[in-house]
Coordinates of C-alpha atoms in Angstrom, one line a residue:
M183 CA 125.8 115.6 105.2
S184 CA 128.3 118.2 103.9
V185 CA 127.4 119.3 100.4
P186 CA 130.1 121.0 98.3
Q187 CA 129.2 124.5 97.2
E188 CA 128.5 125.0 93.5
S189 CA 131.1 127.1 91.9
E190 CA 129.8 130.5 90.8
P191 CA 132.0 131.9 88.0
S192 CA 132.1 135.7 88.0
V193 CA 131.6 135.8 84.3
A194 CA 130.5 132.8 82.3
T195 CA 132.0 132.5 78.8
P196 CA 129.2 132.5 76.2
L197 CA 129.0 129.5 74.0
L198 CA 127.4 130.8 70.8
A199 CA 128.1 128.0 68.3
P200 CA 129.4 124.4 68.4
S201 CA 133.2 124.1 68.4
E202 CA 133.1 122.1 65.1
G203 CA 130.3 124.1 63.5
V204 CA 126.7 123.1 63.1
P205 CA 126.6 119.6 61.5
P206 CA 124.3 118.8 58.6
V207 CA 121.0 117.2 59.2
L208 CA 121.1 113.5 58.3
D209 CA 117.9 112.1 56.8
T210 CA 118.8 109.2 54.5
A211 CA 119.7 105.6 55.3
A212 CA 123.1 105.9 53.8
E213 CA 123.9 108.9 56.0
I214 CA 122.7 107.0 59.1
S215 CA 125.0 104.1 58.3
V216 CA 128.0 106.4 58.0
A217 CA 127.1 108.1 61.2
A218 CA 126.6 104.8 63.0
A219 CA 130.1 103.7 62.0
R220 CA 131.7 106.9 63.2
L221 CA 129.8 106.8 66.6
L222 CA 130.8 103.1 67.0
A223 CA 134.4 104.1 66.5
G224 CA 134.2 106.8 69.2
T225 CA 135.0 106.4 72.8
G226 CA 133.2 106.8 76.1
P227 CA 129.5 107.7 76.8
L228 CA 127.1 109.1 74.3
A229 CA 125.4 112.5 74.7
V230 CA 121.8 112.3 73.6
D231 CA 119.0 114.8 73.2
A232 CA 115.8 114.9 71.3
E233 CA 113.5 117.7 70.2
R234 CA 109.7 117.2 70.1
A235 CA 106.8 119.5 69.1
S236 CA 104.9 119.6 72.3
G237 CA 102.0 122.1 72.1
F238 CA 102.0 121.7 68.3
R239 CA 101.6 118.0 67.7
Y240 CA 99.4 115.3 69.3
S241 CA 102.2 112.8 69.4
A242 CA 105.3 112.9 71.6
R243 CA 107.6 111.7 68.8
A244 CA 111.1 112.9 68.3
Y245 CA 111.5 115.3 65.4
L246 CA 115.2 115.8 65.7
I247 CA 117.8 113.7 67.5
Q248 CA 121.2 115.1 68.6
L249 CA 124.1 112.8 69.4
R250 CA 127.7 113.5 70.4
R251 CA 130.5 111.1 71.4
A252 CA 134.3 111.7 72.0
G253 CA 136.2 110.9 68.8
A254 CA 133.1 111.0 66.6
G255 CA 131.7 114.5 67.0
T256 CA 128.1 115.8 66.9
F257 CA 125.3 114.4 64.7
L258 CA 121.9 115.8 64.0
I259 CA 119.4 113.3 62.7
D260 CA 115.9 113.8 61.2
P261 CA 114.0 110.6 62.0
I262 CA 110.8 111.4 60.2
P263 CA 111.7 110.3 56.7
L264 CA 113.8 107.3 57.8
A265 CA 111.1 104.9 58.9
D266 CA 113.1 101.7 59.5
G267 CA 116.4 103.3 58.5
L268 CA 117.6 103.7 62.1
A269 CA 118.4 100.1 62.7
P270 CA 122.2 100.6 62.0
L271 CA 122.2 103.5 64.5
A272 CA 120.4 101.4 67.2
E273 CA 123.0 98.6 66.7
A274 CA 125.8 101.2 67.2
I275 CA 124.5 103.1 70.2
N276 CA 122.1 100.9 72.2
E277 CA 124.9 99.2 74.1
L278 CA 126.5 102.5 75.2
E279 CA 125.9 104.6 78.3
W280 CA 123.7 107.5 77.3
V281 CA 123.9 110.9 78.9
L282 CA 120.7 112.9 78.9
H283 CA 119.3 115.9 80.7
S284 CA 115.8 115.1 82.0
A285 CA 115.9 111.6 80.5
D286 CA 112.3 110.7 81.2
Q287 CA 111.2 113.4 78.8
D288 CA 113.1 112.0 75.8
L289 CA 113.4 108.2 76.4
P290 CA 109.8 107.3 75.4
G291 CA 110.0 109.0 72.0
L292 CA 113.4 107.5 71.3
A293 CA 112.2 104.0 72.3
E294 CA 109.5 104.3 69.7
L295 CA 112.3 104.5 67.1
G296 CA 114.1 101.4 68.5
L297 CA 116.7 103.5 70.4
R298 CA 117.1 102.3 74.0
P299 CA 120.2 102.7 76.2
A300 CA 121.9 99.8 78.0
R301 CA 123.0 102.3 80.7
L302 CA 121.9 105.8 81.6
F303 CA 123.3 108.9 83.3
D304 CA 120.8 111.8 83.8
T305 CA 122.5 115.0 84.5
E306 CA 119.3 116.8 85.7
L307 CA 118.4 114.0 88.1
G308 CA 122.0 113.8 89.2
G309 CA 122.0 117.5 90.0
R310 CA 118.9 117.1 92.1
L311 CA 120.5 114.3 94.1
A312 CA 123.7 116.4 94.5
G313 CA 121.6 119.2 96.1
F314 CA 121.9 121.8 93.3
E315 CA 119.2 124.4 93.6
R316 CA 118.9 125.1 89.9
V317 CA 119.0 122.0 87.6
G318 CA 118.2 123.3 84.2
L319 CA 120.8 122.5 81.6
A320 CA 121.9 126.1 81.1
A321 CA 122.1 126.8 84.8
M322 CA 124.1 123.6 85.5
V323 CA 126.5 124.2 82.6
E324 CA 127.1 127.8 83.8
R325 CA 127.8 126.8 87.4
L326 CA 129.8 123.7 86.9
L327 CA 131.6 124.4 83.6
G328 CA 131.6 128.2 83.5
R329 CA 130.0 128.4 80.1
A330 CA 126.8 130.3 79.1
L331 CA 124.6 128.3 76.7
R332 CA 122.6 130.0 74.1
K333 CA 119.0 129.0 74.7
G334 CA 115.6 130.0 73.4
H335 CA 114.1 127.4 71.0
G336 CA 113.1 124.5 73.3
A337 CA 109.4 125.3 72.9
A338 CA 109.5 125.7 69.1
D339 CA 107.6 123.6 66.6
W340 CA 110.3 121.1 65.8
S341 CA 108.0 119.4 63.2
T342 CA 108.8 122.5 61.0
R343 CA 110.6 121.6 57.8
P344 CA 113.2 122.8 56.8
L345 CA 114.5 123.5 60.3
P346 CA 115.9 127.1 60.6
D347 CA 119.7 127.3 60.9
E348 CA 119.4 129.1 64.3
W349 CA 117.3 126.2 65.7
L350 CA 119.9 123.7 64.5
N351 CA 122.7 125.7 66.2
Y352 CA 120.6 125.6 69.4
A353 CA 120.1 121.9 69.0
A354 CA 123.8 121.1 68.5
L355 CA 124.7 123.2 71.6
D356 CA 122.4 121.0 73.8
V357 CA 124.9 118.2 73.5
E358 CA 128.1 120.2 73.0
L359 CA 129.0 120.1 76.8
L360 CA 126.8 117.3 78.0
L361 CA 129.6 114.8 78.4
E362 CA 131.7 117.3 80.4
L363 CA 128.7 118.1 82.5
R364 CA 128.2 114.4 83.2
D365 CA 131.7 114.1 84.6
A366 CA 131.2 117.2 86.8
V367 CA 128.0 115.9 88.2
A368 CA 129.5 112.4 88.7
D369 CA 132.3 114.0 90.7
A370 CA 129.8 115.9 92.9
L371 CA 127.9 112.8 93.6
Q372 CA 131.0 110.8 94.5
A373 CA 132.2 113.5 96.8
Q374 CA 128.9 113.3 98.7
G375 CA 128.7 109.5 98.8
K376 CA 125.7 109.4 96.5
T377 CA 127.0 107.6 93.5
E378 CA 125.1 104.4 94.3
W379 CA 121.9 106.4 95.0
A380 CA 122.2 108.0 91.5
A381 CA 122.9 104.6 89.8
Q382 CA 119.7 103.2 91.3
E383 CA 117.7 106.2 90.2
F384 CA 119.1 106.2 86.7
E385 CA 118.3 102.5 86.3
H386 CA 114.8 103.1 87.6
I387 CA 114.3 105.8 84.9
R388 CA 115.9 103.6 82.2
T389 CA 113.6 100.6 82.9
L390 CA 110.4 102.5 83.7
D391 CA 107.4 101.3 81.8
P392 CA 105.5 103.9 79.9
P393 CA 102.8 105.5 82.2
A394 CA 99.3 104.2 81.8
P395 CA 96.9 106.7 80.4
K396 CA 95.3 108.7 83.2
A397 CA 91.6 107.9 83.8
E398 CA 89.1 110.6 82.8
R399 CA 91.6 112.9 81.3
W400 CA 88.8 115.2 80.3
R401 CA 88.4 116.3 83.9
R402 CA 91.7 118.1 83.5
T403 CA 90.1 120.6 81.1
S404 CA 91.2 124.0 82.3
G405 CA 88.3 125.9 83.9
I406 CA 86.2 122.8 84.6
H407 CA 86.0 123.8 88.3
T408 CA 83.6 126.7 87.3
L409 CA 80.9 124.2 86.2
R410 CA 78.5 123.0 88.9
R411 CA 76.1 120.6 87.1
A412 CA 76.7 117.0 86.0
R413 CA 75.0 117.8 82.7
Q414 CA 77.6 120.4 82.0
L415 CA 80.4 117.9 82.8
A416 CA 78.8 115.5 80.3
V417 CA 79.0 118.2 77.6
V418 CA 82.7 118.8 78.5
R419 CA 83.4 115.1 78.2
E420 CA 81.8 114.8 74.8
L421 CA 83.5 117.9 73.4
W422 CA 86.8 116.8 74.9
T423 CA 86.5 113.3 73.3
A424 CA 85.5 114.7 69.9
R425 CA 88.4 117.1 70.0
D426 CA 90.8 114.3 71.0
V427 CA 89.7 112.0 68.2
L428 CA 90.2 114.9 65.7
A429 CA 93.6 115.9 67.2
R430 CA 94.9 112.3 67.1
A431 CA 93.8 111.8 63.5
R432 CA 95.5 115.1 62.4
D433 CA 98.5 114.8 64.8
V434 CA 97.8 118.3 66.1
A435 CA 97.9 119.4 69.7
P436 CA 94.3 119.3 71.0
A437 CA 94.4 122.9 72.2
R438 CA 95.2 124.0 68.7
I439 CA 92.0 122.2 67.5
L440 CA 89.8 123.8 70.1
P441 CA 91.0 125.6 73.2
D442 CA 89.8 124.5 76.7
A443 CA 88.1 127.9 77.2
A444 CA 85.8 127.2 74.3
I445 CA 84.8 123.8 75.6
I446 CA 83.9 125.3 79.0
A447 CA 82.0 128.2 77.4
A448 CA 80.0 125.7 75.3
A449 CA 79.2 123.5 78.3
A450 CA 78.0 126.5 80.2
A451 CA 75.8 127.9 77.4
E452 CA 74.6 124.5 75.9
P453 CA 73.7 125.9 72.5
K454 CA 71.0 124.1 70.6
S455 CA 71.7 125.1 67.0
I456 CA 74.7 125.9 64.8
A457 CA 73.7 129.6 64.8
Q458 CA 73.7 129.7 68.6
L459 CA 77.1 127.8 68.7
R460 CA 78.7 130.3 66.4
T461 CA 77.8 133.2 68.7
L462 CA 80.2 131.8 71.3
P463 CA 83.9 132.8 71.4
V464 CA 86.1 130.8 69.0
F465 CA 83.3 128.7 67.5
G466 CA 82.4 131.6 65.1
G467 CA 86.0 131.8 63.7
P468 CA 86.8 130.6 60.2
R469 CA 88.8 127.6 61.3
Q470 CA 86.0 126.3 63.6
R471 CA 83.0 126.9 61.3
R472 CA 83.8 123.8 59.3
Y473 CA 83.6 121.6 62.4
S474 CA 80.4 123.2 63.7
R475 CA 78.3 120.1 63.0
E476 CA 80.8 117.9 64.9
W477 CA 80.9 120.2 67.9
L478 CA 77.1 120.6 68.0
A479 CA 76.7 116.8 67.8
A480 CA 79.0 116.4 70.8
I481 CA 77.1 119.0 72.8
E482 CA 73.8 117.3 71.9
R483 CA 75.1 113.9 73.1
G484 CA 76.0 115.4 76.5
R485 CA 72.8 117.4 76.7
T486 CA 70.6 114.4 76.1
L487 CA 72.5 111.8 78.0
P488 CA 70.3 109.8 80.4
D489 CA 70.6 110.9 84.0
S490 CA 71.9 107.5 85.0
E491 CA 74.9 108.0 82.7
L492 CA 75.9 111.4 83.8
P493 CA 79.5 111.7 85.2
P494 CA 79.8 112.4 89.0
L495 CA 80.6 115.9 90.0
T496 CA 83.9 114.8 91.6
Q497 CA 86.4 112.4 90.1
P498 CA 86.5 108.9 91.5
F499 CA 90.0 107.8 92.5
D500 CA 91.8 104.9 94.0
G501 CA 93.6 105.6 97.2
P502 CA 93.4 108.0 100.0
P503 CA 91.1 111.0 99.9
P504 CA 92.4 114.5 99.3
V505 CA 94.6 115.5 102.2
N506 CA 92.4 118.5 103.2
R507 CA 89.7 115.9 104.1
W508 CA 91.9 113.7 106.3
E509 CA 91.4 115.6 109.6
R510 CA 87.7 115.3 109.4
R511 CA 87.6 111.7 108.2
D512 CA 90.5 110.2 110.2
P513 CA 92.3 112.6 112.6
A514 CA 94.8 109.8 113.5
A515 CA 95.8 109.4 109.9
A516 CA 96.1 113.2 109.5
A517 CA 98.4 113.3 112.5
R518 CA 100.5 110.4 111.1
L519 CA 100.9 112.3 107.8
L520 CA 102.1 115.4 109.6
R521 CA 104.7 113.4 111.5
A522 CA 105.8 111.6 108.3
R523 CA 106.2 114.8 106.4
A524 CA 108.3 116.2 109.2
A525 CA 110.5 113.1 109.2
M526 CA 111.0 113.3 105.4
G527 CA 111.7 117.0 105.7
E528 CA 114.5 116.3 108.2
L529 CA 116.0 113.7 105.9
S530 CA 115.8 116.1 103.0
A531 CA 117.7 118.8 104.9
E532 CA 120.3 116.3 106.2
H533 CA 121.1 114.8 102.8
A534 CA 120.5 117.9 100.6
V535 CA 118.1 115.9 98.4
P536 CA 114.6 117.3 97.5
V537 CA 111.9 115.5 99.5
E538 CA 110.1 114.4 96.4
N539 CA 113.3 112.6 95.3
L540 CA 113.7 110.9 98.7
L541 CA 110.3 109.1 98.3
A542 CA 107.3 109.5 96.1
P543 CA 104.8 111.8 98.0
D544 CA 101.8 109.7 97.0
L545 CA 103.5 106.6 98.5
V546 CA 103.9 108.5 101.8
R547 CA 100.2 109.5 101.8
R548 CA 99.1 105.9 101.2
L549 CA 101.4 104.6 103.9
C550 CA 99.9 107.0 106.4
W551 CA 96.3 106.3 105.4
D552 CA 96.1 102.5 105.2
G553 CA 94.8 100.5 108.3
L554 CA 95.8 100.2 112.0
A555 CA 97.0 97.4 114.2
D556 CA 99.3 96.7 117.0
Y557 CA 102.8 95.6 115.9
D558 CA 106.1 95.5 117.7
V559 CA 108.9 97.7 116.3
T560 CA 110.6 94.9 114.3
E561 CA 107.4 93.9 112.6
L562 CA 106.4 97.5 111.9
S563 CA 109.7 98.3 110.3
A564 CA 109.5 95.2 108.1
S565 CA 105.9 96.1 107.1
V566 CA 106.8 99.7 106.3
D567 CA 109.7 98.5 104.2
G568 CA 107.6 96.0 102.3
F569 CA 104.9 98.6 101.7
L570 CA 107.5 101.1 100.2
K571 CA 109.1 98.3 98.1
S572 CA 105.7 97.3 96.7
G573 CA 105.2 101.0 95.8
G574 CA 108.5 101.1 93.7
A575 CA 110.8 102.7 96.3
R576 CA 114.4 102.0 95.5
P577 CA 116.8 100.3 98.1
W578 CA 118.6 103.5 99.0
Q579 CA 115.3 105.3 99.5
R580 CA 114.0 102.6 101.8
E581 CA 117.3 102.5 103.7
L582 CA 116.9 106.2 104.6
A583 CA 113.2 106.4 105.0
V584 CA 112.1 103.3 106.8
P585 CA 113.8 104.0 110.2
R586 CA 112.5 107.6 110.2
L587 CA 108.9 106.7 109.2
T588 CA 108.8 103.8 111.6
A589 CA 109.9 106.2 114.4
A590 CA 107.3 108.7 113.3
L591 CA 104.4 106.3 114.1
P592 CA 103.7 106.0 117.8
P593 CA 102.7 102.6 119.2
S594 CA 99.0 103.4 119.1
D595 CA 99.1 104.2 115.4
R596 CA 101.2 101.4 114.0
L597 CA 100.2 100.2 110.6
V598 CA 99.1 97.0 109.0
F599 CA 98.9 96.4 105.3
P600 CA 96.0 94.0 104.6
A601 CA 95.8 92.0 101.4
G602 CA 94.5 94.1 98.6
S603 CA 95.5 97.4 100.2
S604 CA 96.7 100.3 98.1
A605 CA 100.4 99.6 98.7
V606 CA 101.3 99.6 95.1
A607 CA 101.2 103.3 94.4
S608 CA 101.8 105.3 91.3
A609 CA 105.4 106.2 91.1
S610 CA 104.5 109.6 89.6
G611 CA 103.7 111.0 93.1
E612 CA 100.8 113.0 91.6
P613 CA 97.7 113.5 93.9
P614 CA 94.2 112.9 92.5
A615 CA 93.0 115.7 90.2
D616 CA 91.0 117.4 93.0
A617 CA 93.6 117.0 95.7
P618 CA 95.9 119.8 96.8
G619 CA 99.7 119.3 96.4
D620 CA 101.7 117.6 99.2
L621 CA 105.3 117.0 99.9
G622 CA 106.4 119.0 97.0
G623 CA 105.1 117.0 94.0
G624 CA 106.1 113.8 92.4
Q625 CA 109.3 112.1 91.3
P626 CA 110.3 110.4 88.2

């Protein structure tokens, strides 16, 4: 497939401030009602962005909402003091097409506020499908619109009040050119015959259920791989849980309550008194001393846990084993995966779409692992299609992938999908916690 080259302006024109100035922050019900009326009177899609406080707060709530629509202008909304005061806004904008960049990041927090789009256009995901190598907002605006966005506060603590003027300027710029970017991406997709592909992906993101909490999240504690005994893992689990309870209650990011490194150090040392605990890094600091009893109690719970209740050294998981074990456990499955990866790589090159956006990598792994039987080509193709569909693959993905994956399986290796198999895969594409990466990561 021929992919249009991205324009590369020799000098991008800096965009230092919104064209109409930085709007005031709206934080009263009366102001929201006025804004809703103005947005309703505007025309075309609605540019939407939200700022969170990731790394500072436990929750993923939106602390600032940015909206822009032709004929209405830009609005900055502080949802924190409004409680139920966003209902007029929801009535005005929920039936519109929303334009977001990396929509999956912001939609959950907006949904908590009753804000849910009827239609969606994701400029970041559209850029991936169009074959752009760099899909960050600033990079795409520069390449497609010839403007240089002023960036730098995306990782700030947006729960700060009052918000600094410089941050508000940054926030308003995030939606200043988003509608123009949407049109440029839509043109690129249309030129490549990918408009329908994008529509299916956008609808998938829009209707995606919130992800289920990951099992045994404590096993993701940084540095846990250095611990070799189940008893130490039990201490990590108890400390992690105690920290999580405290972080949730205070709405503070867990790492700001107690860093992972301190949990690992305590699990390795297993202190038996407050005095011993406070000799460890971090635990002797003034902010930690007031929680010394809670931390020591958690350590004691892990240290005295019955052997029968100790966690296993490796994380149990549902689905295929880590890929690096396939060749030893099932050489035929390992060979199938190599052929499937090659087939998907060819498709990626032909259509200029990242392989992880063509099909969830975890779904490909499960396809190549599950069962063996003799099928003729027609039955095999239908079985592969059904397996991918049950795993959440969209029609355009199956149309491309099924013929290639079917051809990649030689007659002696044809698959059968028995009742109760692991066909329904996580759409995240993430491997188990102890598995190496494969096929380039997950997809939304």
